[in-house]
Coordinates of C-alpha atoms in Angstrom, one line a residue:
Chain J
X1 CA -215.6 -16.0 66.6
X2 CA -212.3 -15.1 64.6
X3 CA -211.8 -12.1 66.7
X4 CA -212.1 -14.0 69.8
X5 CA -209.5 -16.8 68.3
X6 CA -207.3 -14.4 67.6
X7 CA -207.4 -12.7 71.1
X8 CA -207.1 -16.2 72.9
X9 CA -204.4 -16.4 70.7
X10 CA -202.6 -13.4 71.3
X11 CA -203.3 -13.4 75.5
X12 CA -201.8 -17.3 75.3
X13 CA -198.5 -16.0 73.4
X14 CA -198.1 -13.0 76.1
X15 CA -198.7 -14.9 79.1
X16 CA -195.6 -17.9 77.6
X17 CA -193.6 -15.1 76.9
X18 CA -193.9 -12.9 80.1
X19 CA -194.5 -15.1 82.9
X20 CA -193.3 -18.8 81.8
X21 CA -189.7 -19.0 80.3
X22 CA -188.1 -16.7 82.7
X23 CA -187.4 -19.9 84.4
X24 CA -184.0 -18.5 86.1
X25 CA -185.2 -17.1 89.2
X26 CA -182.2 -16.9 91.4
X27 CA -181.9 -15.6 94.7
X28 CA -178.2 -15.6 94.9
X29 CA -175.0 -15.0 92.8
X30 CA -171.7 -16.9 92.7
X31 CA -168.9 -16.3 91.2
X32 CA -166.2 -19.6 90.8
X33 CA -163.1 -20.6 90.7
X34 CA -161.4 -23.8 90.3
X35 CA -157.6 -25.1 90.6
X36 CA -156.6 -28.2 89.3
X37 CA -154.0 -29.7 91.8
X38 CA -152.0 -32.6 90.2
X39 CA -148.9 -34.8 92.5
X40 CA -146.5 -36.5 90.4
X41 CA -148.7 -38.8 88.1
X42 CA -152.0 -37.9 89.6
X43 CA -154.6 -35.5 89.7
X44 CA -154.9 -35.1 93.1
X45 CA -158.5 -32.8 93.1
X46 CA -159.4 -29.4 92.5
X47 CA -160.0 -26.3 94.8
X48 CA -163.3 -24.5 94.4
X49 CA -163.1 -20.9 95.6
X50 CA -166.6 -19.2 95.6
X51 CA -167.5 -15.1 95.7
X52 CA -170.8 -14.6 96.7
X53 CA -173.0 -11.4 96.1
X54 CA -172.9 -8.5 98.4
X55 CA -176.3 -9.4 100.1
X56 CA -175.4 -13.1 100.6
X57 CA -172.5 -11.7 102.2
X58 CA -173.9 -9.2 104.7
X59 CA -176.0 -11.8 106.1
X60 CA -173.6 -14.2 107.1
X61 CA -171.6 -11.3 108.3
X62 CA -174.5 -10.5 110.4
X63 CA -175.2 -14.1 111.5
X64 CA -171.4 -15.4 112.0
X65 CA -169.5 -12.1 112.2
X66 CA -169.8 -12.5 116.2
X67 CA -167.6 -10.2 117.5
X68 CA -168.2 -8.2 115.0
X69 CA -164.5 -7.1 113.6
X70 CA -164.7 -7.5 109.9
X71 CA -163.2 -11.1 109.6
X72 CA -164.0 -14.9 110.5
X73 CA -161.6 -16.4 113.3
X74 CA -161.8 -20.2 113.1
X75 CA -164.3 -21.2 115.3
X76 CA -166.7 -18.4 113.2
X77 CA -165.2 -20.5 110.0
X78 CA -166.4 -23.6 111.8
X79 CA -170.2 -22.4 112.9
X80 CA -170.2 -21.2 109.2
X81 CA -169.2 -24.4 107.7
X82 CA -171.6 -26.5 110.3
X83 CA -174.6 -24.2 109.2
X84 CA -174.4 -22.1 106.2
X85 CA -171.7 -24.5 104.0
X86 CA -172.5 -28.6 105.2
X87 CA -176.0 -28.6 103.8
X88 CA -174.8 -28.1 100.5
X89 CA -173.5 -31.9 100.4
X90 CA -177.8 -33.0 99.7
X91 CA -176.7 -31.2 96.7
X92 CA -173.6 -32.6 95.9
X93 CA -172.2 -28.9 96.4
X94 CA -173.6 -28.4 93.1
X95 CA -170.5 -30.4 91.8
X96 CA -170.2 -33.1 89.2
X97 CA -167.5 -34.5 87.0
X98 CA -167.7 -36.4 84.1
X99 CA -164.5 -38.7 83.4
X100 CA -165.6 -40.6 79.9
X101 CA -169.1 -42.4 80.1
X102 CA -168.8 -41.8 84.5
X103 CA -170.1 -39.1 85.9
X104 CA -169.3 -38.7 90.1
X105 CA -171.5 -36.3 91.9
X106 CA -169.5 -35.2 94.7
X107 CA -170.1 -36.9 98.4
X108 CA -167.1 -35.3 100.5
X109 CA -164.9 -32.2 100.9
X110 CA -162.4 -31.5 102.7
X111 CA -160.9 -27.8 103.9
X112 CA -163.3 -25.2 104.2
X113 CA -162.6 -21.7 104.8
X114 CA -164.4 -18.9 104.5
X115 CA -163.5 -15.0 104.4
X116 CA -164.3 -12.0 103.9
X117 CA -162.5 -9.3 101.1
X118 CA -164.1 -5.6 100.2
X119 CA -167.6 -6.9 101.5
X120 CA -167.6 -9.9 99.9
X121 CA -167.9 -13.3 101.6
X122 CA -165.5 -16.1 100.1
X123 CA -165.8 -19.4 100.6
X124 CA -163.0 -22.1 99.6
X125 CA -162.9 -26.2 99.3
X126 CA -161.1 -28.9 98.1
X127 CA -162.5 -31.4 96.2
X128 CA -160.5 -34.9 96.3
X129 CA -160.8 -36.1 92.9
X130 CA -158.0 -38.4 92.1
X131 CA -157.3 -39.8 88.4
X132 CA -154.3 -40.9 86.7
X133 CA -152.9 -39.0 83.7
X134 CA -153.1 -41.4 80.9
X135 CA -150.7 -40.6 78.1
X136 CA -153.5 -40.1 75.9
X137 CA -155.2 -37.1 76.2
X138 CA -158.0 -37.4 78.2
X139 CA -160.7 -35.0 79.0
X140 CA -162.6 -34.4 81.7
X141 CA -165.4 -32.1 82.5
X142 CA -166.4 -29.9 85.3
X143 CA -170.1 -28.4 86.1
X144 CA -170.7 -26.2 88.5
X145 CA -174.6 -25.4 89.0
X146 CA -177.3 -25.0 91.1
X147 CA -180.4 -26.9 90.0
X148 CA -182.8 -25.8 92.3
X149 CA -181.9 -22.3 90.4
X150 CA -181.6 -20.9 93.9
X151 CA -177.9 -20.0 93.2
X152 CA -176.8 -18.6 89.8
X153 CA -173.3 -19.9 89.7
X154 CA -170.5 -18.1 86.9
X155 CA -167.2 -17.7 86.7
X156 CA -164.6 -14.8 87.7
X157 CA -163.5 -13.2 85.3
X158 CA -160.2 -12.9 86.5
X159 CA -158.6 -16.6 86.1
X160 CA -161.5 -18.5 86.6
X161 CA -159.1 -21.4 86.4
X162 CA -155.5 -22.0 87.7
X163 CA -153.8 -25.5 86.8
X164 CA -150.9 -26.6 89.4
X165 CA -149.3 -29.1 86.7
X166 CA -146.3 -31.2 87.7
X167 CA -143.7 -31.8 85.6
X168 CA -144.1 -34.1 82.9
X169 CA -148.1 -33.1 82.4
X170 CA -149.6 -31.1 80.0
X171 CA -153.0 -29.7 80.7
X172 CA -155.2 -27.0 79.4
X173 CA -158.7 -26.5 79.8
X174 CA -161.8 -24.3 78.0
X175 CA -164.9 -23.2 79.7
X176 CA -167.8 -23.6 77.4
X177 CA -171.6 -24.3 77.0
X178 CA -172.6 -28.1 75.7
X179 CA -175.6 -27.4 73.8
X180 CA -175.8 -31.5 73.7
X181 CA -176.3 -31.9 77.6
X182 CA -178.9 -30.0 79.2
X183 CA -179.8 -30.6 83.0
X184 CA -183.4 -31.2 83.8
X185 CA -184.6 -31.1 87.3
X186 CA -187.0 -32.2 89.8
X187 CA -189.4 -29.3 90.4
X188 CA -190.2 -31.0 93.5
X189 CA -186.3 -30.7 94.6
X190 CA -186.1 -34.5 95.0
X191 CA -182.7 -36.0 96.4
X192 CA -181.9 -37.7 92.4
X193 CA -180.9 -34.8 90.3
X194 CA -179.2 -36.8 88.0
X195 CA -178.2 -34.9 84.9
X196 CA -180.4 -35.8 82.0
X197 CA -179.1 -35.7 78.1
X198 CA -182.2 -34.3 76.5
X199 CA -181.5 -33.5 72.6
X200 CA -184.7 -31.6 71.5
X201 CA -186.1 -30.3 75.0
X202 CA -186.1 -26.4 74.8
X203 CA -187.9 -25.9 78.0
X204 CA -187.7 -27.4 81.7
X205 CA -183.7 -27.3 81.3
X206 CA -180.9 -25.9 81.3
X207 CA -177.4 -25.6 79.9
X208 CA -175.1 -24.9 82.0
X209 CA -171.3 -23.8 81.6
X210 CA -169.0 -26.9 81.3
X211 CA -165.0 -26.4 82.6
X212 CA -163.3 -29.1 80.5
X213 CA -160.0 -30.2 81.3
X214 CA -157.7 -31.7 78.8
X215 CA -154.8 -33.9 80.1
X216 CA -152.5 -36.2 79.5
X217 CA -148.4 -37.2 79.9
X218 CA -146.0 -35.2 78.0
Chain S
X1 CA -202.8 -24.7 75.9
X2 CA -204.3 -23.9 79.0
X3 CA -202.2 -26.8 80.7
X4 CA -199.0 -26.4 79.1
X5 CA -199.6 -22.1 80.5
X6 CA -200.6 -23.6 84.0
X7 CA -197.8 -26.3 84.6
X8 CA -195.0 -24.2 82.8
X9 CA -194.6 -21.5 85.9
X10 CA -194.7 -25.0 88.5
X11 CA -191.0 -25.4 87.5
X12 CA -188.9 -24.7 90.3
X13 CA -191.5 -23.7 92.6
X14 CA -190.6 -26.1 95.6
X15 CA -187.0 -25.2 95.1
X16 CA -187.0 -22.1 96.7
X17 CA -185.1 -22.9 100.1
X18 CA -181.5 -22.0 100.2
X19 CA -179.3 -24.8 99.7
X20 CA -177.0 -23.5 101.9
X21 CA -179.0 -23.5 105.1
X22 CA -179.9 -26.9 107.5
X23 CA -183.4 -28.3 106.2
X24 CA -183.5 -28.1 102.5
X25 CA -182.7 -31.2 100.6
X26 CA -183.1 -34.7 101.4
X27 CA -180.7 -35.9 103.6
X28 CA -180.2 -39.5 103.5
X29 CA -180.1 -41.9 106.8
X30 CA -176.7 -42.5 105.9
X31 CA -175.7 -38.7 106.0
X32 CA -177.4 -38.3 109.0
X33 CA -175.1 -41.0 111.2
X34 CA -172.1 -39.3 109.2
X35 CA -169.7 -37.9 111.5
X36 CA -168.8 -34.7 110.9
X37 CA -165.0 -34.4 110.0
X38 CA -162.7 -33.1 111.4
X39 CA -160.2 -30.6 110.1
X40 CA -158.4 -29.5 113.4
X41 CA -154.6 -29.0 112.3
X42 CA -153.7 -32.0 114.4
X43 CA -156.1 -34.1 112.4
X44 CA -156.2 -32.6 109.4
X45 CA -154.5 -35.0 106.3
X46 CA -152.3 -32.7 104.2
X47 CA -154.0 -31.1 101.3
X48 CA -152.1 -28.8 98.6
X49 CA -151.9 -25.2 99.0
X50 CA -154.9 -23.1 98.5
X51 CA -155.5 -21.3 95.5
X52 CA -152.8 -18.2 94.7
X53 CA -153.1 -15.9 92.4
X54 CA -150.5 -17.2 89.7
X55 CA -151.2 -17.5 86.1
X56 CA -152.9 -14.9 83.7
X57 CA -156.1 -16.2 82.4
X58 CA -159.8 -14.0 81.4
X59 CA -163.0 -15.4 81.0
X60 CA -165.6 -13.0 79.1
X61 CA -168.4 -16.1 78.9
X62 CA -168.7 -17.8 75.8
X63 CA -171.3 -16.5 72.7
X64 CA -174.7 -18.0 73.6
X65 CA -176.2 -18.1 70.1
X66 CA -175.9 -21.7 69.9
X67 CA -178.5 -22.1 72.5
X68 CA -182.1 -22.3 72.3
X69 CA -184.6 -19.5 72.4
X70 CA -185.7 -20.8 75.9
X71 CA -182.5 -21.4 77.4
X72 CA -181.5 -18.2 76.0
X73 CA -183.8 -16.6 77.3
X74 CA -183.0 -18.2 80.8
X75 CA -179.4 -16.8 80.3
X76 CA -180.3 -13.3 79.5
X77 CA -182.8 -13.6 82.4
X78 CA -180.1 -14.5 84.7
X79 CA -177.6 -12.6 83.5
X80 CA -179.8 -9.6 83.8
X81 CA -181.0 -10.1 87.7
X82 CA -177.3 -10.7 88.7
X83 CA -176.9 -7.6 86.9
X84 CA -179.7 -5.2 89.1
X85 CA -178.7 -7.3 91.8
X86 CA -175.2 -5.8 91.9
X87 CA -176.3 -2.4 90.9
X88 CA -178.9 -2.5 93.8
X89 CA -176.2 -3.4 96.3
X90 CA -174.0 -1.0 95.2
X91 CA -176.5 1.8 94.7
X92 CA -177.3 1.4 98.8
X93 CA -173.7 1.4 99.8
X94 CA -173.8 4.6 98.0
X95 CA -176.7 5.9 99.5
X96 CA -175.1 5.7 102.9
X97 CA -171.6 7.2 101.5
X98 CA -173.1 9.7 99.8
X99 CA -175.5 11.2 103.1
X100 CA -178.7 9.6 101.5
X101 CA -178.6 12.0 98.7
X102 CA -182.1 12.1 96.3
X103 CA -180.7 10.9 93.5
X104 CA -178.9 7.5 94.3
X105 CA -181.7 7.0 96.3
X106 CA -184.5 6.9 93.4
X107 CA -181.9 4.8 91.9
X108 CA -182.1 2.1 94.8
X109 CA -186.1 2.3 94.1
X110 CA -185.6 2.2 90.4
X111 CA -183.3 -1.2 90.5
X112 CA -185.5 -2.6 93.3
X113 CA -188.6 -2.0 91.3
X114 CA -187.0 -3.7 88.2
X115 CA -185.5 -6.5 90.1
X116 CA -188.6 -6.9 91.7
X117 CA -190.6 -7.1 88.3
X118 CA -187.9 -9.4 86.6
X119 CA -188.1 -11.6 90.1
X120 CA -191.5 -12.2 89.8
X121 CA -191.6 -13.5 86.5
X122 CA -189.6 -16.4 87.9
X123 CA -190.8 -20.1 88.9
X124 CA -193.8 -19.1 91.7
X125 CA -196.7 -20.7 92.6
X126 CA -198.8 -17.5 92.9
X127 CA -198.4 -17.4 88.4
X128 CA -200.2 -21.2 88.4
X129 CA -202.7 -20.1 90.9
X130 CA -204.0 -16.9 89.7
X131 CA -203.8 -18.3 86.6
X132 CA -205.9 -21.6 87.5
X133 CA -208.1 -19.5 89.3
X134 CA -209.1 -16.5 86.7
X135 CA -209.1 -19.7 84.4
X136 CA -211.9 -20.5 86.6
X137 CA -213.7 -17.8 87.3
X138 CA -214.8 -14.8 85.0
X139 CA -214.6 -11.5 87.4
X140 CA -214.2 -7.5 87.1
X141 CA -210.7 -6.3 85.5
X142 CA -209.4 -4.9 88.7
X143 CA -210.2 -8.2 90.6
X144 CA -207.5 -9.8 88.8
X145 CA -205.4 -6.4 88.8
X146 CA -205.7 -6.4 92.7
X147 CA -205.4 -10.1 93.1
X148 CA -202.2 -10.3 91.4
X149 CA -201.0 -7.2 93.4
X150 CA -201.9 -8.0 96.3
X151 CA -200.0 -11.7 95.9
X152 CA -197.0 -9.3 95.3
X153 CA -196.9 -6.8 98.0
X154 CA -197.7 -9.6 101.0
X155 CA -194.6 -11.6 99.1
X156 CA -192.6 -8.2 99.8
X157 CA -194.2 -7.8 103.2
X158 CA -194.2 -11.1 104.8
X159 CA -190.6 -10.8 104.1
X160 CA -190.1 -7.6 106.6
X161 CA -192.8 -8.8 108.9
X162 CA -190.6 -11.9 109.6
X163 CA -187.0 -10.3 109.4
X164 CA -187.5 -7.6 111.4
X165 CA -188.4 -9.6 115.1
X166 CA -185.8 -12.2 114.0
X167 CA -183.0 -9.0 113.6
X168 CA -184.3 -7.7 116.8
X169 CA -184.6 -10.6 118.6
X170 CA -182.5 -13.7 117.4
X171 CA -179.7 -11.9 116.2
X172 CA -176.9 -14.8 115.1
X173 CA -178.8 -17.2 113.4
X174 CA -181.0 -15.0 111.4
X175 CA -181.2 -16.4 107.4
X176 CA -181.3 -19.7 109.3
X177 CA -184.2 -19.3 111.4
X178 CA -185.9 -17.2 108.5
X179 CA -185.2 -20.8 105.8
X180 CA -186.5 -23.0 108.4
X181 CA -189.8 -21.0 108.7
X182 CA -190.7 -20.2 105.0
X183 CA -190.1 -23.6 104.6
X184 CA -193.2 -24.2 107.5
X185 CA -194.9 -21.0 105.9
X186 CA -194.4 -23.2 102.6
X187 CA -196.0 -26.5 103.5
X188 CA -199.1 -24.2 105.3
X189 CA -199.6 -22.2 101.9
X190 CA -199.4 -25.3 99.6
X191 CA -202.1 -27.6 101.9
X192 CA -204.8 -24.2 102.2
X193 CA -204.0 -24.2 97.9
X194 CA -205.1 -27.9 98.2
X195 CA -208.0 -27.4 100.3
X196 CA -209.2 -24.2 98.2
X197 CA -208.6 -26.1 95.0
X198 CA -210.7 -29.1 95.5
X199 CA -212.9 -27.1 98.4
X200 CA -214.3 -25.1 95.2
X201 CA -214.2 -27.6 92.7
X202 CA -217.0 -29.5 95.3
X203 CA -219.0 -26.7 96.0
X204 CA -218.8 -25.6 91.7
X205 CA -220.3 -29.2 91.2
X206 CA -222.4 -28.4 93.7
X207 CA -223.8 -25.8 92.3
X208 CA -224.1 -27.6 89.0
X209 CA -226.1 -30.5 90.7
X210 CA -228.6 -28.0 92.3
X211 CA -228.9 -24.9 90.2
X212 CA -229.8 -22.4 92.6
X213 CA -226.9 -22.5 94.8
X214 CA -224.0 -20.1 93.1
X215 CA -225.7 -18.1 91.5
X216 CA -227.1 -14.3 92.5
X217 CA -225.5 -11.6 94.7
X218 CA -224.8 -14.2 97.1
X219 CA -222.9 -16.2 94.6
X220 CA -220.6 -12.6 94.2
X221 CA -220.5 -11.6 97.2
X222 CA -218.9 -15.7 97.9
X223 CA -216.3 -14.7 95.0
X224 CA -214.6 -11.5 96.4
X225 CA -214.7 -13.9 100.1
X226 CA -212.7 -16.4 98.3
X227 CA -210.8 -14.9 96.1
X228 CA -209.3 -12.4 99.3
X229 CA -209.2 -15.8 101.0
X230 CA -207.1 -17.1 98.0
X231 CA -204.7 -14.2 97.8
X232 CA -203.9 -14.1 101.8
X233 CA -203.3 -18.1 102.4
X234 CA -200.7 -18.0 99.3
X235 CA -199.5 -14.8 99.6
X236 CA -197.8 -15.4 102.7
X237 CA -194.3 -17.0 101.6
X238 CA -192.1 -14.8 102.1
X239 CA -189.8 -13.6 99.5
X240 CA -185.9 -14.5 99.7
X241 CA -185.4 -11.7 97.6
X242 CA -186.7 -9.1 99.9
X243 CA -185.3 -10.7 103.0
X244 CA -181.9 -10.3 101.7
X245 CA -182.4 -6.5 100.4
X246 CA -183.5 -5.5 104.2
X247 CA -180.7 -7.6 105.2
X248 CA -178.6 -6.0 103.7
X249 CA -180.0 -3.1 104.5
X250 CA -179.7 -3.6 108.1
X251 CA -176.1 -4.3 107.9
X252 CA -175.2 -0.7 106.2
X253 CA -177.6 0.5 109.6
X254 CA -180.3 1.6 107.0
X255 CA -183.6 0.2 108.2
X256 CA -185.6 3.4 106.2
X257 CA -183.6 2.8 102.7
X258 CA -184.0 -1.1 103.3
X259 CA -187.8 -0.9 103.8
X260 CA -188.3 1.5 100.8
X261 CA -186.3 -1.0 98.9
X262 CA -188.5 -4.0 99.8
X263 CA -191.4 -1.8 99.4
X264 CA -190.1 -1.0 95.5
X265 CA -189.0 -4.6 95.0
X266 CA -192.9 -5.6 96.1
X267 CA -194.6 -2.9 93.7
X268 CA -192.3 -4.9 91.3
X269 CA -193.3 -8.0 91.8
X270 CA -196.9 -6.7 92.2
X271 CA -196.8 -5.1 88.9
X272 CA -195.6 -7.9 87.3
X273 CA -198.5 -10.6 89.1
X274 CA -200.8 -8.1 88.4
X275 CA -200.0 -8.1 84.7
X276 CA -200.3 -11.8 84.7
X277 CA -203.4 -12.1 86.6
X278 CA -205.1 -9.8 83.8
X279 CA -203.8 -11.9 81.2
X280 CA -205.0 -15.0 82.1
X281 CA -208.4 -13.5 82.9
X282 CA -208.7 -12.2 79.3
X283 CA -207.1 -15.3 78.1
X284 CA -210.1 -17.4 79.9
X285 CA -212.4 -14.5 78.7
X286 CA -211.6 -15.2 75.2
X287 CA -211.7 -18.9 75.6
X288 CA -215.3 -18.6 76.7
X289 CA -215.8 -16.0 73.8
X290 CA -215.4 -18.5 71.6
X291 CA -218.6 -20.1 71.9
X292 CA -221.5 -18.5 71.3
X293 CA -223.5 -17.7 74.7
X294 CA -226.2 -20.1 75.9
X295 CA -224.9 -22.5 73.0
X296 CA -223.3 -26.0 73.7
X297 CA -220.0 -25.4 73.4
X298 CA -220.2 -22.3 75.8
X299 CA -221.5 -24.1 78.3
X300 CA -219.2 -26.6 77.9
X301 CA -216.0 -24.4 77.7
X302 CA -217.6 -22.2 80.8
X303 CA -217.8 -25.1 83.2
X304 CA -214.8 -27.2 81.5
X305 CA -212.6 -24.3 82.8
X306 CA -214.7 -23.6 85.8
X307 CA -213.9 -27.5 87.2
X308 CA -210.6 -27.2 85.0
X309 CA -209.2 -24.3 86.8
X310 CA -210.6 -25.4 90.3
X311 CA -208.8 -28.4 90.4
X312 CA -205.6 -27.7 88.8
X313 CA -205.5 -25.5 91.6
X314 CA -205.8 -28.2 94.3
X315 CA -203.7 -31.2 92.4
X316 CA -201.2 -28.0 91.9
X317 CA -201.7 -27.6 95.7
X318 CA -201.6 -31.5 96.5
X319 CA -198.3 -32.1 94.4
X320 CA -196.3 -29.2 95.9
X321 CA -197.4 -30.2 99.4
X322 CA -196.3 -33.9 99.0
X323 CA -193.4 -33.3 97.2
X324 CA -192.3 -31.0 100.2
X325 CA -193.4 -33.9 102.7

């Protein structure tokens, strides 16, 4: 009976730690950018540029590469935007921002192009996002994720974030994890994926990278 | 236990459309009268400048230590697929630079098998069923072995079986076309999961009501039946993972290393199902160990995870199916 307690036991810990928490199962890689465009007193929106993984890549080459030259010409852009960019929007193109206690999921872009660099396929967008710099500094945060976990979204390496202040406006910004705001999600991929603060959940969520900007009037 | 093991691998299984591609997601009816906009230059409001590169800034990722063991875990996880992801890529491109020489090539099926192993320990819904269903039934080591295995390589193979007309034949719209049918591959495999679930929860009570039905070489022979029936109707979704390897395979004009990279990838993932197909059937073993045979509590541990297993396998089936609906 002991034995067999223990064995139960043992088989139960294996099977949590092999085949449960290795929840991230992502089929494709991004790397982001983001630049902050402000216009006189206002922050006007922000750019997101995306580099996907080679694979991602080679397919939409293969798809939307029609004449096959190595590059996009517009009405490629355009068929790429209709079929492999505009669905994104039943996931808020895996954008929010949080401005104090408000959190905006976003509804609309504007822009898109799409390119492609040393076998890698590019995208690019611009997010209209328009605030007014208080003269208090004011922060505002930035997450960028996937939840279906379909996409597993970082940043470049190589300035992950460019600010186009104005004069007048001081803004800096840090990219870090908020241990205190984890995203839960519907396993069923429902339409609300609202972002859910869960303090002492360690499983069913996730954490991802917050880009906070700090801003205010000089 | 036995629940929280089931209903942790659920997580994530419906999501494994691409975002990217028409079909996934809920699109609301307001969305769908949306007119598309229009950024011709002659319509197009002004925006500012795209990014340039100006400014000097790194990011090397923060220090994770603050997080939790799970999410850690979830990070390393991710971390390390993006990591064989990029080495697998890069390996092929080499492959084809470099004449096919022996070397980089065992290194494609290395990273493929890994990635393929590390990929299947991911959200699926083959973990919950083989898991539900050796919960369920008590059967010979390499049953499980084979049943997990063989979820694995038809993951890897429906994959080719469907990429390979649609590069041949619809050419142009090819990830598209290959979404929108996993995702009718998807609803098929979750309703048969359904059906089997509470199809062999009826006929266990069945056989609990009238004693001599399920029992005997009949009754085994009716195991293997199902349990080949099982693996085939949920085996069938094909994996994203794989379709993109041969892909990309296609695009460097490599169909042979492609297909030996799917097939490494599915020995992977088969290895890994396999593992956890063995582990839940010693798991339920033990469980059923615990009670001494022909005593109460055996019997009621036997058929508790008998009915148990049957019809978490059908409400597991039933959920899935609606939520997809």
């Amino acid at each position: 009976m002991k034995s067999s307690l223990k064995r139960v036991i043992f088989t139960a810990v294996l099977l949590c730690a092999a085949g449960a928490p290795l929840f991230s199962h992502p089929h494709m890689f991004i790397d982001t950018r983001v630049r902050f465009v402000f216009e006189g007193q206002m922050l006007e929106g922000f750019w997101v540029q995306w580099g996907f993984d080679e694979m991602f890549s080679a397919s939409i080459r293969m798809d939307y590469d029609a004449n096959r030259n190595g590059s996009f010409e517009s009405r490629e852009v355009e068929s790429i935007e209709e079929n492999a960019f505009r669905n994104l929007r039943n996931y808020n193109y895996f954008i929010s921002v949080d401005r104090g206690e408000r959190r905006q999921r976003i509804e609309r872009v504007e822009s898109f192009d799409a390119w492609l660099e040393e076998n890698r396929l590019y995208y690019r967008f611009f997010v209209p996002y328009e605030a007014e710099v208080p003269e208090q500094r004011e922060e505002l945060r930035l997450i960028i994720f996937d939840d279906t976990f379909f996409c597993d979204i970082a940043y470049f390496e190589e300035e992950p974030v460019l600010i186009d202040a104005a004069q007048g406006i001081e803004a800096n910004y840090n990219i870090r994890v908020n241990r205190d705001r984890s995203i839960s999600y519907d396993p069923l991929g429902g339409r609300e994926r609202n972002g859910t603060e869960t303090e002492n959940l360690d499983y069913g969520t996730a954490y991802p990278y917050e880009l906070i900007l700090n801003f205010r009037r000089n | 236990m036995a629940l929280f093991c089931t209903l942790l691998p659920l997580e994530g299984v419906g999501a494994q459309e691409n975002p990217f591609f028409s079909g996934s997601g809920q699109t609301s009816e307001e969305e769908e009268n949306e007119t598309k906009p229009d950024f011709s230059p002659e319509t197009q409001e002004p925006v500012p400048e795209p990014p340039s590169q100006v400014g000097q800034n790194k990011w090397q990722g923060e220090p994770r230590r603050n997080l939790r063991w799970f999410a850690l875990l979830r990070s390393y996880s991710a971390e390390l697929q993006r990591e064989l992801y990029g080495t697998l890529s890069g390996a092929m491109r080499r492959v084809r630079d470099s004449s096919r020489e022996l070397t980089t090539l065992l290194l494609v099926l290395a990273v493929s098998f890994a990635y393929g192993a590390l990929h299947a320990l991911g959200p699926g819904h083959r973990k919950t069923v083989l898991f539900s269903y050796f919960m369920a039934r008590q059967a010979p080591t390499w049953q499980a072995v084979f049943a997990g295995a063989g979820m694995g390589l038809l993951h890897g193979a429906a994959a080719v079986l469907i990429i390979l007309p649609l590069f041949y034949l619809v050419r142009g719209s090819m990830t598209m076309t290959f979404n929108s049918l996993s995702r009718s591959l998807e609803l098929a495999t979750f309703g048969f999961i359904a059906l089997f679930g509470f199809g062999m929860l009826i006929f266990q009570l069945l056989g609990l009501l009238i004693p001599k039905a399920g029992h005997g070489e009949e009754a085994k022979a009716h195991s293997r039946k199902s349990l080949s029936l099982l693996i085939i109707g949920s085996g069938l979704i094909p994996c994203p993972g794989a379709a993109m390897v041969l892909i990309f395979g296609l695009s460097l004009e490599m169909l042979g290393t492609g297909l030996l990279a799917v097939a490494a990838m599915s020995l992977g993932m088969a290895f890994s199902l396999g593992l956890v197909a063995f582990g839940s059937m010693k798991f339920s073993g033990g469980l059923r160990r615990i009670g001494k045979r022909k005593s109460r509590l055996y019997e009621f541990l036997h058929h508790g995870l008998e009915l148990g297993g049957y019809f978490l396998i059908g409400i597991f089936g039933l959920v899935m199916l609606t939520g997809m609906l």
